[in-house]
């Protein structure tokens, strides 16, 4: 490789390392907490009225929606921001080839295993509850491998016919975005974007909030509600990449933590009020300007929520802890298994008629317990670890490692091609 080509790669494909910290423990902790929050959010989906889910308890509450709306706008946006920051850290340390290879194995193997093994029980419960399936789970599972089966005609596929990704859409999209960002690196690392970012992160927090909210607002009013999570996720991931370890951005969050908290609290109150007074009563006579106003408020809540949790984590969680490594490793296994556990538990507890207090508590306790049990099993098996996104730490021989890489690549090729094409 020539000197010129090396200079080109460094300039356009490798982020500037200036000011990069060795580790950002606050982002690790925030990632853990947001994924943990996701578990409770999905448990809440069983019981919140008027919100669709794969299975719903008979004990539903309209009031619960008000509490879930506090976190709903920013929970996934926070994960995408963190993912974007993480990509920037990774690209400084490894080559593009290694980045693509490791990223593909780490995301597509768990996705493949999840789609084939973890997700199907969710569909079985959903269809049993909706159309009273008269078959065993094993019969149902075998039917998923057949083409043109009318049993699944009303259930949209996510990967292959009859096979959906459900809650694992994050893994699929993260892999797509991880590849897409490579194509954008010359632009993202260009002087134009760098200078624009430097200017933006030096502005007043209110100006920053407004400018970052504009693309989110545009997406929300132009994309279908059922699919806008994909462009929204990619936009927040790009925000994360641009933020990285930018000193002015994090300084702004530190200085403005209190006004940021107050702004977010105010926006949440306005947003929940809009939901209860307008959104729940939407009809053909609702003025379009009112809906657009609601989307604008929603956009501000999304961005303000993300900035608030980033600021709180940066202020209070940037600390190393012996338990950090354990929970960091547990994130993907918990994420992959939790929704299936929640839905299967709720379905099997429903006939017991435990009531609106005992049943939710039972689901919460048993879900957390079973997630920990699953993780303890996974972390002790080098065969299971790659299937749940956990790194293998044992120093196996080079031959075994190479065989594992080759076998893993062969497994993920079909699902990778299916996602791309």
mmCIF file of C-alpha atoms in Angstrom:
data_model
loop_
_atom_site.group_PDB
_atom_site.id
_atom_site.type_symbol
_atom_site.label_atom_id
_atom_site.label_comp_id
_atom_site.label_asym_id
_atom_site.label_seq_id
_atom_site.Cartn_x
_atom_site.Cartn_y
_atom_site.Cartn_z
ATOM 1 C CA UNK A 1 0.000 0.000 0.000
ATOM 2 C CA UNK A 2 1.387 3.392 -0.996
ATOM 3 C CA UNK A 3 1.935 6.335 1.325
ATOM 4 C CA UNK A 4 -0.777 8.276 -0.530
ATOM 5 C CA UNK A 5 -3.371 5.541 -0.020
ATOM 6 C CA UNK A 6 -2.448 5.325 3.678
ATOM 7 C CA UNK A 7 -2.909 9.080 4.027
ATOM 8 C CA UNK A 8 -6.290 8.831 2.273
ATOM 9 C CA UNK A 9 -7.512 6.106 4.645
ATOM 10 C CA UNK A 10 -6.329 7.981 7.720
ATOM 11 C CA UNK A 11 -7.913 11.243 6.583
ATOM 12 C CA UNK A 12 -11.290 9.972 5.428
ATOM 13 C CA UNK A 13 -11.933 6.610 7.098
ATOM 14 C CA UNK A 14 -10.373 6.903 10.558
ATOM 15 C CA UNK A 15 -11.811 9.316 13.133
ATOM 16 C CA UNK A 16 -9.473 11.875 14.699
ATOM 17 C CA UNK A 17 -8.109 10.445 17.951
ATOM 18 C CA UNK A 18 -7.445 13.791 19.636
ATOM 19 C CA UNK A 19 -8.935 13.875 23.134
ATOM 20 C CA UNK A 20 -10.115 10.264 22.992
ATOM 21 C CA UNK A 21 -10.353 8.704 26.485
ATOM 22 C CA UNK A 22 -9.274 5.127 27.098
ATOM 23 C CA UNK A 23 -12.707 4.151 28.369
ATOM 24 C CA UNK A 24 -16.048 5.829 28.988
ATOM 25 C CA UNK A 25 -17.552 3.976 31.930
ATOM 26 C CA UNK A 26 -20.607 6.235 31.930
ATOM 27 C CA UNK A 27 -21.601 4.990 28.478
ATOM 28 C CA UNK A 28 -21.123 1.381 29.589
ATOM 29 C CA UNK A 29 -23.368 1.951 32.605
ATOM 30 C CA UNK A 30 -25.951 3.835 30.574
ATOM 31 C CA UNK A 31 -26.073 1.034 28.008
ATOM 32 C CA UNK A 32 -26.652 -1.483 30.788
ATOM 33 C CA UNK A 33 -29.359 0.628 32.423
ATOM 34 C CA UNK A 34 -31.218 1.345 29.178
ATOM 35 C CA UNK A 35 -31.234 -2.324 28.202
ATOM 36 C CA UNK A 36 -32.446 -3.105 31.717
ATOM 37 C CA UNK A 37 -35.163 -0.500 31.329
ATOM 38 C CA UNK A 38 -36.154 -2.190 28.074
ATOM 39 C CA UNK A 39 -37.058 -5.339 30.011
ATOM 40 C CA UNK A 40 -39.430 -3.448 32.308
ATOM 41 C CA UNK A 41 -40.818 -1.511 29.351
ATOM 42 C CA UNK A 42 -41.731 -4.733 27.564
ATOM 43 C CA UNK A 43 -43.318 -6.082 30.732
ATOM 44 C CA UNK A 44 -45.341 -2.874 30.809
ATOM 45 C CA UNK A 45 -46.491 -3.605 27.255
ATOM 46 C CA UNK A 46 -48.434 -6.576 28.641
ATOM 47 C CA UNK A 47 -50.515 -4.289 30.826
ATOM 48 C CA UNK A 48 -50.804 -0.910 29.108
ATOM 49 C CA UNK A 49 -54.175 -0.384 27.448
ATOM 50 C CA UNK A 50 -54.534 0.626 23.781
ATOM 51 C CA UNK A 51 -50.942 -0.337 22.857
ATOM 52 C CA UNK A 52 -50.482 -3.400 20.666
ATOM 53 C CA UNK A 53 -48.219 -6.269 21.730
ATOM 54 C CA UNK A 54 -47.745 -9.950 20.929
ATOM 55 C CA UNK A 55 -49.747 -10.913 24.010
ATOM 56 C CA UNK A 56 -51.847 -8.810 26.360
ATOM 57 C CA UNK A 57 -52.880 -9.518 29.937
ATOM 58 C CA UNK A 58 -56.514 -9.099 30.945
ATOM 59 C CA UNK A 59 -55.277 -6.699 33.640
ATOM 60 C CA UNK A 60 -54.768 -3.577 31.560
ATOM 61 C CA UNK A 61 -54.404 0.030 32.664
ATOM 62 C CA UNK A 62 -54.789 3.287 30.760
ATOM 63 C CA UNK A 63 -52.896 5.159 33.494
ATOM 64 C CA UNK A 64 -49.794 3.037 32.909
ATOM 65 C CA UNK A 65 -49.329 4.706 29.518
ATOM 66 C CA UNK A 66 -48.506 8.006 31.244
ATOM 67 C CA UNK A 67 -45.553 6.428 33.046
ATOM 68 C CA UNK A 68 -44.328 4.586 29.956
ATOM 69 C CA UNK A 69 -44.449 7.800 27.926
ATOM 70 C CA UNK A 70 -41.772 9.259 30.186
ATOM 71 C CA UNK A 71 -39.223 6.819 28.760
ATOM 72 C CA UNK A 72 -40.738 5.775 25.411
ATOM 73 C CA UNK A 73 -39.399 8.708 23.333
ATOM 74 C CA UNK A 74 -35.743 8.345 24.324
ATOM 75 C CA UNK A 75 -35.128 4.709 25.312
ATOM 76 C CA UNK A 76 -34.182 3.428 21.835
ATOM 77 C CA UNK A 77 -32.717 6.766 20.787
ATOM 78 C CA UNK A 78 -30.259 6.479 23.684
ATOM 79 C CA UNK A 79 -29.151 3.034 22.540
ATOM 80 C CA UNK A 80 -28.573 4.321 19.010
ATOM 81 C CA UNK A 81 -26.568 7.289 20.285
ATOM 82 C CA UNK A 82 -24.402 4.960 22.391
ATOM 83 C CA UNK A 83 -24.000 2.597 19.422
ATOM 84 C CA UNK A 84 -22.802 5.480 17.251
ATOM 85 C CA UNK A 85 -20.272 6.583 19.864
ATOM 86 C CA UNK A 86 -19.075 2.979 20.229
ATOM 87 C CA UNK A 87 -18.553 2.675 16.462
ATOM 88 C CA UNK A 88 -16.340 5.774 16.542
ATOM 89 C CA UNK A 89 -14.229 4.212 19.320
ATOM 90 C CA UNK A 90 -13.960 0.920 17.422
ATOM 91 C CA UNK A 91 -12.932 2.478 14.106
ATOM 92 C CA UNK A 92 -9.986 4.200 15.768
ATOM 93 C CA UNK A 93 -8.682 0.884 17.061
ATOM 94 C CA UNK A 94 -9.244 -1.627 14.236
ATOM 95 C CA UNK A 95 -9.080 -1.770 10.450
ATOM 96 C CA UNK A 96 -12.238 -1.499 8.355
ATOM 97 C CA UNK A 97 -11.883 -5.132 7.306
ATOM 98 C CA UNK A 98 -11.677 -6.381 10.889
ATOM 99 C CA UNK A 99 -14.470 -4.019 11.929
ATOM 100 C CA UNK A 100 -16.760 -5.466 9.245
ATOM 101 C CA UNK A 101 -15.827 -9.076 9.985
ATOM 102 C CA UNK A 102 -16.132 -8.926 13.786
ATOM 103 C CA UNK A 103 -19.252 -6.753 13.660
ATOM 104 C CA UNK A 104 -20.962 -9.205 11.313
ATOM 105 C CA UNK A 105 -20.180 -12.241 13.449
ATOM 106 C CA UNK A 106 -21.099 -10.477 16.701
ATOM 107 C CA UNK A 107 -24.490 -9.296 15.426
ATOM 108 C CA UNK A 108 -25.635 -11.808 12.812
ATOM 109 C CA UNK A 109 -24.925 -15.017 14.738
ATOM 110 C CA UNK A 110 -27.161 -13.945 17.674
ATOM 111 C CA UNK A 111 -29.746 -12.666 15.185
ATOM 112 C CA UNK A 112 -29.797 -15.971 13.298
ATOM 113 C CA UNK A 113 -30.033 -18.002 16.496
ATOM 114 C CA UNK A 114 -32.656 -15.639 17.883
ATOM 115 C CA UNK A 115 -34.846 -15.792 14.779
ATOM 116 C CA UNK A 116 -34.697 -19.591 14.597
ATOM 117 C CA UNK A 117 -34.849 -20.463 18.306
ATOM 118 C CA UNK A 118 -35.737 -17.557 20.598
ATOM 119 C CA UNK A 119 -38.458 -15.680 18.682
ATOM 120 C CA UNK A 120 -40.807 -18.517 17.507
ATOM 121 C CA UNK A 121 -42.376 -19.080 20.966
ATOM 122 C CA UNK A 122 -43.552 -15.453 20.859
ATOM 123 C CA UNK A 123 -45.389 -16.073 17.587
ATOM 124 C CA UNK A 124 -46.843 -19.323 18.934
ATOM 125 C CA UNK A 125 -48.281 -17.536 21.966
ATOM 126 C CA UNK A 126 -49.565 -14.659 19.828
ATOM 127 C CA UNK A 127 -51.302 -16.937 17.335
ATOM 128 C CA UNK A 128 -52.656 -19.243 20.030
ATOM 129 C CA UNK A 129 -54.192 -16.269 21.798
ATOM 130 C CA UNK A 130 -55.567 -14.736 18.578
ATOM 131 C CA UNK A 131 -56.779 -17.683 16.509
ATOM 132 C CA UNK A 132 -56.817 -20.525 19.063
ATOM 133 C CA UNK A 133 -54.173 -22.734 17.454
ATOM 134 C CA UNK A 134 -54.987 -26.389 17.931
ATOM 135 C CA UNK A 135 -51.490 -27.821 17.681
ATOM 136 C CA UNK A 136 -48.447 -28.430 19.845
ATOM 137 C CA UNK A 137 -45.482 -26.086 19.755
ATOM 138 C CA UNK A 138 -43.423 -28.714 17.932
ATOM 139 C CA UNK A 139 -46.074 -29.047 15.203
ATOM 140 C CA UNK A 140 -46.219 -25.274 14.947
ATOM 141 C CA UNK A 141 -42.432 -25.006 14.715
ATOM 142 C CA UNK A 142 -42.204 -27.572 11.901
ATOM 143 C CA UNK A 143 -44.941 -25.694 10.026
ATOM 144 C CA UNK A 144 -42.725 -22.596 9.999
ATOM 145 C CA UNK A 145 -40.309 -24.380 7.651
ATOM 146 C CA UNK A 146 -42.975 -24.990 5.008
ATOM 147 C CA UNK A 147 -43.515 -22.591 2.099
ATOM 148 C CA UNK A 148 -46.883 -20.971 1.345
ATOM 149 C CA UNK A 149 -48.466 -22.176 4.555
ATOM 150 C CA UNK A 150 -51.813 -20.367 4.970
ATOM 151 C CA UNK A 151 -51.457 -20.625 8.736
ATOM 152 C CA UNK A 152 -49.194 -17.556 8.696
ATOM 153 C CA UNK A 153 -50.996 -15.520 6.045
ATOM 154 C CA UNK A 154 -51.849 -12.699 8.475
ATOM 155 C CA UNK A 155 -48.405 -12.570 10.080
ATOM 156 C CA UNK A 156 -45.834 -10.519 8.215
ATOM 157 C CA UNK A 157 -42.342 -12.039 7.894
ATOM 158 C CA UNK A 158 -39.279 -10.139 9.025
ATOM 159 C CA UNK A 159 -36.469 -12.241 7.519
ATOM 160 C CA UNK A 160 -37.825 -15.306 5.694
ATOM 161 C CA UNK A 161 -41.437 -16.427 5.131
ATOM 162 C CA UNK A 162 -43.013 -17.093 8.559
ATOM 163 C CA UNK A 163 -39.853 -15.949 10.386
ATOM 164 C CA UNK A 164 -39.827 -12.554 12.065
ATOM 165 C CA UNK A 165 -37.203 -10.677 14.079
ATOM 166 C CA UNK A 166 -39.634 -9.234 16.654
ATOM 167 C CA UNK A 167 -37.622 -7.437 19.369
ATOM 168 C CA UNK A 168 -34.344 -8.431 17.686
ATOM 169 C CA UNK A 169 -34.870 -5.773 14.999
ATOM 170 C CA UNK A 170 -32.217 -3.756 16.831
ATOM 171 C CA UNK A 171 -29.535 -6.348 15.948
ATOM 172 C CA UNK A 172 -30.603 -6.442 12.306
ATOM 173 C CA UNK A 173 -30.660 -2.664 11.997
ATOM 174 C CA UNK A 174 -27.420 -2.207 13.926
ATOM 175 C CA UNK A 175 -25.645 -4.494 11.457
ATOM 176 C CA UNK A 176 -27.116 -2.628 8.487
ATOM 177 C CA UNK A 177 -26.168 0.735 9.960
ATOM 178 C CA UNK A 178 -22.687 -0.510 10.890
ATOM 179 C CA UNK A 179 -22.055 -1.257 7.214
ATOM 180 C CA UNK A 180 -23.786 1.866 5.929
ATOM 181 C CA UNK A 181 -21.679 4.119 8.112
ATOM 182 C CA UNK A 182 -18.524 2.847 6.370
ATOM 183 C CA UNK A 183 -19.790 4.345 3.122
ATOM 184 C CA UNK A 184 -20.402 7.651 4.887
ATOM 185 C CA UNK A 185 -17.035 7.871 6.638
ATOM 186 C CA UNK A 186 -15.441 10.188 4.035
ATOM 187 C CA UNK A 187 -18.327 12.606 4.606
ATOM 188 C CA UNK A 188 -18.532 12.163 8.388
ATOM 189 C CA UNK A 189 -14.772 12.699 8.773
ATOM 190 C CA UNK A 190 -14.622 15.568 6.281
ATOM 191 C CA UNK A 191 -13.630 19.059 7.330
ATOM 192 C CA UNK A 192 -17.129 20.296 6.446
ATOM 193 C CA UNK A 193 -18.891 17.987 8.918
ATOM 194 C CA UNK A 194 -16.120 18.367 11.506
ATOM 195 C CA UNK A 195 -16.335 22.167 11.400
ATOM 196 C CA UNK A 196 -20.137 22.071 11.479
ATOM 197 C CA UNK A 197 -20.078 19.760 14.511
ATOM 198 C CA UNK A 198 -17.536 21.968 16.253
ATOM 199 C CA UNK A 199 -19.761 24.983 15.667
ATOM 200 C CA UNK A 200 -22.932 23.216 16.816
ATOM 201 C CA UNK A 201 -21.477 21.811 20.033
ATOM 202 C CA UNK A 202 -20.250 25.265 21.034
ATOM 203 C CA UNK A 203 -23.715 26.775 20.773
ATOM 204 C CA UNK A 204 -26.169 27.361 23.593
ATOM 205 C CA UNK A 205 -27.882 24.147 24.704
ATOM 206 C CA UNK A 206 -31.228 25.436 23.440
ATOM 207 C CA UNK A 207 -29.805 26.004 19.957
ATOM 208 C CA UNK A 208 -28.249 22.536 19.981
ATOM 209 C CA UNK A 209 -31.553 20.982 21.068
ATOM 210 C CA UNK A 210 -33.441 22.793 18.332
ATOM 211 C CA UNK A 211 -31.028 21.898 15.515
ATOM 212 C CA UNK A 212 -30.724 18.235 16.535
ATOM 213 C CA UNK A 213 -34.533 17.972 16.740
ATOM 214 C CA UNK A 214 -35.201 19.257 13.214
ATOM 215 C CA UNK A 215 -34.149 16.054 11.332
ATOM 216 C CA UNK A 216 -36.084 13.966 13.873
ATOM 217 C CA UNK A 217 -39.196 16.068 13.322
ATOM 218 C CA UNK A 218 -38.890 15.820 9.532
ATOM 219 C CA UNK A 219 -38.630 12.026 9.715
ATOM 220 C CA UNK A 220 -41.636 11.763 12.020
ATOM 221 C CA UNK A 221 -43.934 13.767 9.744
ATOM 222 C CA UNK A 222 -42.768 12.215 6.453
ATOM 223 C CA UNK A 223 -42.303 8.527 7.322
ATOM 224 C CA UNK A 224 -45.018 6.019 8.149
ATOM 225 C CA UNK A 225 -45.353 5.591 11.905
ATOM 226 C CA UNK A 226 -44.823 1.825 11.661
ATOM 227 C CA UNK A 227 -41.474 2.184 9.878
ATOM 228 C CA UNK A 228 -40.005 5.509 11.021
ATOM 229 C CA UNK A 229 -38.021 3.799 13.787
ATOM 230 C CA UNK A 230 -35.446 2.785 11.156
ATOM 231 C CA UNK A 231 -34.492 6.242 9.829
ATOM 232 C CA UNK A 232 -34.801 7.606 13.371
ATOM 233 C CA UNK A 233 -32.396 4.950 14.652
ATOM 234 C CA UNK A 234 -29.872 5.643 11.913
ATOM 235 C CA UNK A 235 -30.075 9.396 12.516
ATOM 236 C CA UNK A 236 -29.388 8.990 16.228
ATOM 237 C CA UNK A 237 -26.549 6.584 15.442
ATOM 238 C CA UNK A 238 -25.008 9.267 13.205
ATOM 239 C CA UNK A 239 -25.471 11.780 16.040
ATOM 240 C CA UNK A 240 -23.563 9.415 18.304
ATOM 241 C CA UNK A 241 -20.711 9.044 15.831
ATOM 242 C CA UNK A 242 -20.401 12.824 15.482
ATOM 243 C CA UNK A 243 -20.589 13.362 19.240
ATOM 244 C CA UNK A 244 -17.967 10.732 20.090
ATOM 245 C CA UNK A 245 -15.660 12.205 22.718
ATOM 246 C CA UNK A 246 -16.193 15.797 21.549
ATOM 247 C CA UNK A 247 -15.066 17.898 24.533
ATOM 248 C CA UNK A 248 -17.404 20.847 23.897
ATOM 249 C CA UNK A 249 -20.474 18.621 23.696
ATOM 250 C CA UNK A 250 -19.827 16.890 27.014
ATOM 251 C CA UNK A 251 -18.856 20.187 28.616
ATOM 252 C CA UNK A 252 -22.184 21.662 27.514
ATOM 253 C CA UNK A 253 -24.050 18.780 29.137
ATOM 254 C CA UNK A 254 -22.122 19.191 32.391
ATOM 255 C CA UNK A 255 -22.679 22.934 32.626
ATOM 256 C CA UNK A 256 -26.364 22.772 31.675
ATOM 257 C CA UNK A 257 -27.478 19.677 33.583
ATOM 258 C CA UNK A 258 -30.046 21.488 35.743
ATOM 259 C CA UNK A 259 -31.721 23.498 32.931
ATOM 260 C CA UNK A 260 -31.661 20.354 30.793
ATOM 261 C CA UNK A 261 -33.516 18.416 33.483
ATOM 262 C CA UNK A 262 -36.096 21.189 33.845
ATOM 263 C CA UNK A 263 -36.552 21.418 30.066
ATOM 264 C CA UNK A 264 -37.033 17.686 29.750
ATOM 265 C CA UNK A 265 -39.530 17.605 32.644
ATOM 266 C CA UNK A 266 -41.540 20.423 31.066
ATOM 267 C CA UNK A 267 -41.548 18.764 27.631
ATOM 268 C CA UNK A 268 -42.641 15.429 29.115
ATOM 269 C CA UNK A 269 -45.604 17.083 30.860
ATOM 270 C CA UNK A 270 -46.629 18.795 27.610
ATOM 271 C CA UNK A 271 -46.167 15.569 25.655
ATOM 272 C CA UNK A 272 -48.255 13.448 28.045
ATOM 273 C CA UNK A 273 -50.954 16.130 28.100
ATOM 274 C CA UNK A 274 -51.039 16.084 24.287
ATOM 275 C CA UNK A 275 -51.299 12.282 24.291
ATOM 276 C CA UNK A 276 -54.273 12.264 26.653
ATOM 277 C CA UNK A 277 -56.174 15.223 25.199
ATOM 278 C CA UNK A 278 -55.451 14.867 21.477
ATOM 279 C CA UNK A 279 -53.798 11.598 20.488
ATOM 280 C CA UNK A 280 -56.315 9.305 22.208
ATOM 281 C CA UNK A 281 -59.173 11.164 20.533
ATOM 282 C CA UNK A 282 -57.747 11.378 17.007
ATOM 283 C CA UNK A 283 -60.341 11.248 14.226
ATOM 284 C CA UNK A 284 -60.883 12.526 10.688
ATOM 285 C CA UNK A 285 -61.837 15.969 11.979
ATOM 286 C CA UNK A 286 -58.604 16.480 13.950
ATOM 287 C CA UNK A 287 -56.738 19.460 12.392
ATOM 288 C CA UNK A 288 -53.505 18.438 10.665
ATOM 289 C CA UNK A 289 -51.645 21.349 12.281
ATOM 290 C CA UNK A 290 -52.460 19.886 15.686
ATOM 291 C CA UNK A 291 -50.974 16.513 14.745
ATOM 292 C CA UNK A 292 -47.870 18.257 13.366
ATOM 293 C CA UNK A 293 -47.562 20.187 16.619
ATOM 294 C CA UNK A 294 -47.688 16.911 18.523
ATOM 295 C CA UNK A 295 -44.944 15.459 16.359
ATOM 296 C CA UNK A 296 -42.833 18.549 17.012
ATOM 297 C CA UNK A 297 -43.254 18.131 20.761
ATOM 298 C CA UNK A 298 -42.436 14.427 20.395
ATOM 299 C CA UNK A 299 -39.225 15.302 18.540
ATOM 300 C CA UNK A 300 -38.109 17.706 21.264
ATOM 301 C CA UNK A 301 -38.855 15.113 23.968
ATOM 302 C CA UNK A 302 -36.798 12.491 22.111
ATOM 303 C CA UNK A 303 -33.703 14.674 21.817
ATOM 304 C CA UNK A 304 -34.049 16.322 25.244
ATOM 305 C CA UNK A 305 -34.482 12.889 26.835
ATOM 306 C CA UNK A 306 -31.336 11.538 25.194
ATOM 307 C CA UNK A 307 -29.300 14.592 26.184
ATOM 308 C CA UNK A 308 -30.612 14.365 29.751
ATOM 309 C CA UNK A 309 -29.674 10.723 30.293
ATOM 310 C CA UNK A 310 -26.284 11.301 28.667
ATOM 311 C CA UNK A 311 -25.686 14.256 30.990
ATOM 312 C CA UNK A 312 -26.756 12.344 34.106
ATOM 313 C CA UNK A 313 -24.591 9.354 33.199
ATOM 314 C CA UNK A 314 -21.589 11.572 32.434
ATOM 315 C CA UNK A 315 -22.009 13.368 35.755
ATOM 316 C CA UNK A 316 -22.658 10.419 38.058
ATOM 317 C CA UNK A 317 -21.747 7.123 36.354
ATOM 318 C CA UNK A 318 -18.287 7.649 34.868
ATOM 319 C CA UNK A 319 -16.784 5.273 37.426
ATOM 320 C CA UNK A 320 -15.165 1.882 37.138
ATOM 321 C CA UNK A 321 -16.751 -0.929 39.126
ATOM 322 C CA UNK A 322 -16.043 -4.657 39.572
ATOM 323 C CA UNK A 323 -19.637 -5.402 38.541
ATOM 324 C CA UNK A 324 -19.400 -3.383 35.321
ATOM 325 C CA UNK A 325 -17.691 -6.160 33.377
ATOM 326 C CA UNK A 326 -20.305 -8.711 34.480
ATOM 327 C CA UNK A 327 -23.298 -6.608 33.479
ATOM 328 C CA UNK A 328 -21.648 -5.443 30.248
ATOM 329 C CA UNK A 329 -21.283 -9.067 29.243
ATOM 330 C CA UNK A 330 -24.881 -9.789 30.282
ATOM 331 C CA UNK A 331 -26.478 -7.093 28.099
ATOM 332 C CA UNK A 332 -26.913 -9.067 24.869
ATOM 333 C CA UNK A 333 -28.030 -12.347 26.501
ATOM 334 C CA UNK A 334 -30.602 -10.475 28.608
ATOM 335 C CA UNK A 335 -31.777 -8.538 25.568
ATOM 336 C CA UNK A 336 -32.077 -11.641 23.369
ATOM 337 C CA UNK A 337 -34.026 -13.859 25.784
ATOM 338 C CA UNK A 338 -36.084 -11.384 27.825
ATOM 339 C CA UNK A 339 -39.095 -10.798 25.569
ATOM 340 C CA UNK A 340 -39.701 -14.481 24.919
ATOM 341 C CA UNK A 341 -39.498 -15.132 28.661
ATOM 342 C CA UNK A 342 -41.954 -12.289 29.338
ATOM 343 C CA UNK A 343 -44.523 -13.440 26.793
ATOM 344 C CA UNK A 344 -44.336 -17.154 27.641
ATOM 345 C CA UNK A 345 -44.567 -16.380 31.358
ATOM 346 C CA UNK A 346 -47.553 -14.071 30.941
ATOM 347 C CA UNK A 347 -49.339 -16.588 28.726
ATOM 348 C CA UNK A 348 -48.886 -19.402 31.226
ATOM 349 C CA UNK A 349 -49.750 -17.274 34.258
ATOM 350 C CA UNK A 350 -52.932 -15.903 32.696
ATOM 351 C CA UNK A 351 -55.146 -18.971 33.478
ATOM 352 C CA UNK A 352 -54.189 -18.694 37.168
ATOM 353 C CA UNK A 353 -56.045 -15.350 37.463
ATOM 354 C CA UNK A 354 -53.530 -13.951 39.944
ATOM 355 C CA UNK A 355 -54.897 -10.416 39.799
ATOM 356 C CA UNK A 356 -53.539 -7.008 38.713
ATOM 357 C CA UNK A 357 -50.851 -6.891 41.419
ATOM 358 C CA UNK A 358 -49.612 -10.448 41.916
ATOM 359 C CA UNK A 359 -49.416 -11.271 38.197
ATOM 360 C CA UNK A 360 -47.233 -8.293 37.166
ATOM 361 C CA UNK A 361 -44.975 -8.798 40.182
ATOM 362 C CA UNK A 362 -44.644 -12.489 39.322
ATOM 363 C CA UNK A 363 -43.749 -11.664 35.720
ATOM 364 C CA UNK A 364 -41.140 -9.118 36.836
ATOM 365 C CA UNK A 365 -39.480 -11.370 39.418
ATOM 366 C CA UNK A 366 -39.509 -14.507 37.271
ATOM 367 C CA UNK A 367 -38.296 -12.650 34.162
ATOM 368 C CA UNK A 368 -35.302 -11.159 35.946
ATOM 369 C CA UNK A 369 -34.523 -14.480 37.635
ATOM 370 C CA UNK A 370 -34.745 -16.484 34.409
ATOM 371 C CA UNK A 371 -32.627 -13.918 32.534
ATOM 372 C CA UNK A 372 -29.889 -14.316 35.138
ATOM 373 C CA UNK A 373 -30.143 -18.103 34.990
ATOM 374 C CA UNK A 374 -29.871 -18.060 31.192
ATOM 375 C CA UNK A 375 -26.870 -15.755 31.345
ATOM 376 C CA UNK A 376 -25.105 -17.898 33.942
ATOM 377 C CA UNK A 377 -25.526 -20.889 31.629
ATOM 378 C CA UNK A 378 -24.381 -18.942 28.556
ATOM 379 C CA UNK A 379 -21.269 -17.446 30.154
ATOM 380 C CA UNK A 380 -20.054 -20.933 31.074
ATOM 381 C CA UNK A 381 -20.306 -22.322 27.530
ATOM 382 C CA UNK A 382 -17.974 -21.304 24.691
ATOM 383 C CA UNK A 383 -20.456 -22.845 22.252
ATOM 384 C CA UNK A 384 -23.339 -20.661 23.438
ATOM 385 C CA UNK A 385 -21.383 -17.426 23.858
ATOM 386 C CA UNK A 386 -21.166 -16.465 20.139
ATOM 387 C CA UNK A 387 -24.892 -17.202 19.750
ATOM 388 C CA UNK A 388 -25.641 -14.513 22.337
ATOM 389 C CA UNK A 389 -23.057 -11.912 21.379
ATOM 390 C CA UNK A 390 -20.656 -12.738 24.234
ATOM 391 C CA UNK A 391 -16.918 -12.749 23.540
ATOM 392 C CA UNK A 392 -14.977 -15.968 24.126
ATOM 393 C CA UNK A 393 -12.150 -15.222 26.547
ATOM 394 C CA UNK A 394 -10.574 -18.678 26.701
ATOM 395 C CA UNK A 395 -7.387 -18.864 24.663
ATOM 396 C CA UNK A 396 -8.187 -21.679 22.249
ATOM 397 C CA UNK A 397 -5.679 -22.916 19.687
ATOM 398 C CA UNK A 398 -5.354 -21.054 16.398
ATOM 399 C CA UNK A 399 -6.826 -24.026 14.525
ATOM 400 C CA UNK A 400 -9.976 -24.076 16.658
ATOM 401 C CA UNK A 401 -10.344 -20.293 16.346
ATOM 402 C CA UNK A 402 -10.037 -20.410 12.566
ATOM 403 C CA UNK A 403 -12.535 -23.266 12.322
ATOM 404 C CA UNK A 404 -14.925 -21.280 14.485
ATOM 405 C CA UNK A 405 -14.556 -18.183 12.288
ATOM 406 C CA UNK A 406 -15.095 -20.190 9.099
ATOM 407 C CA UNK A 407 -18.130 -22.014 10.496
ATOM 408 C CA UNK A 408 -19.572 -18.754 11.835
ATOM 409 C CA UNK A 409 -19.129 -17.045 8.468
ATOM 410 C CA UNK A 410 -20.860 -19.899 6.653
ATOM 411 C CA UNK A 411 -23.794 -19.660 9.048
ATOM 412 C CA UNK A 412 -24.324 -15.908 8.710
ATOM 413 C CA UNK A 413 -23.966 -15.635 4.922
ATOM 414 C CA UNK A 414 -27.625 -16.578 4.168
ATOM 415 C CA UNK A 415 -29.123 -14.179 6.698
ATOM 416 C CA UNK A 416 -26.700 -11.421 5.719
ATOM 417 C CA UNK A 417 -27.644 -11.736 2.050
ATOM 418 C CA UNK A 418 -31.341 -11.844 2.945
ATOM 419 C CA UNK A 419 -31.060 -8.596 4.917
ATOM 420 C CA UNK A 420 -29.111 -6.791 2.195
ATOM 421 C CA UNK A 421 -31.159 -7.979 -0.759
#
